[in-house]
C-alpha positions as MATLAB code, in Angstrom:
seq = 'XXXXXXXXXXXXXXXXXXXXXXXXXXXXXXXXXXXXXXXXXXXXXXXXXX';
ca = [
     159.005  -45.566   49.477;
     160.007  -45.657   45.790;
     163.122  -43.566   46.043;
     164.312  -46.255   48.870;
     164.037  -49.202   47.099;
     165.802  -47.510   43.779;
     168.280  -46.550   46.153;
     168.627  -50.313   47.364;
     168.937  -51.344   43.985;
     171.710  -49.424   42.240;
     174.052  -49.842   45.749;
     173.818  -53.560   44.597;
     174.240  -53.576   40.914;
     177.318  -55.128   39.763;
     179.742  -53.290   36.413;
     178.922  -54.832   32.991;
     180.630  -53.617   29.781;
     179.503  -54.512   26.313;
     181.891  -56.017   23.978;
     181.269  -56.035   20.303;
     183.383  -58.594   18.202;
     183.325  -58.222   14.169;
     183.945  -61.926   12.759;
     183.971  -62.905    9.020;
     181.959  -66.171    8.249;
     184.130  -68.881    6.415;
     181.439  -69.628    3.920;
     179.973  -66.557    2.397;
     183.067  -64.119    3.584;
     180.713  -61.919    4.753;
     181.181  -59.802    8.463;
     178.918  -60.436   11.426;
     178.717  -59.023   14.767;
     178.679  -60.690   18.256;
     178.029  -59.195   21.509;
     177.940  -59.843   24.472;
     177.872  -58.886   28.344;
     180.397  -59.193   30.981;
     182.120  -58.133   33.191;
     185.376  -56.336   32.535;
     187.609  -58.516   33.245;
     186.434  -60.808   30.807;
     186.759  -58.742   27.612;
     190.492  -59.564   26.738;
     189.386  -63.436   26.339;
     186.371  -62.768   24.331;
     187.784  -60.874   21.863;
     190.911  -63.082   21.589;
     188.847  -65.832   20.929;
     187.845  -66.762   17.659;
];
C-alpha cells in the first residue's frame, strides 16, 4: 500500500526552482540574501525586481 500512494504523489507534484537574490541594504551597505520558491517561469521577474 505504501509504494501506491508514493506513487500517487510524485505523478502529481508540480516543478519548483529556488531562486536566490543577493541585495545590499541602503542603510548599513551590507549584502543579504532572499529566497524564494516558484515556479520557473517566475524567476526572470524576481530577480529583476529590486
Amino acid at each position: 500500500m505504501a509504494k501506491k500512494s508514493i506513487a500517487s504523489l510524485q505523478t502529481a507534484s508540480k516543478r519548483l526552482t529556488k531562486a536566490i537574490k543577493m541585495v545590499k541594504s541602503p542603510k548599513t551597505g551590507a549584502y543579504t540574501f532572499t529566497e524564494s520558491v516558484m515556479a520557473p517561469e517566475l524567476v526572470d521577474e524576481f530577480l529583476k525586481k529590486k
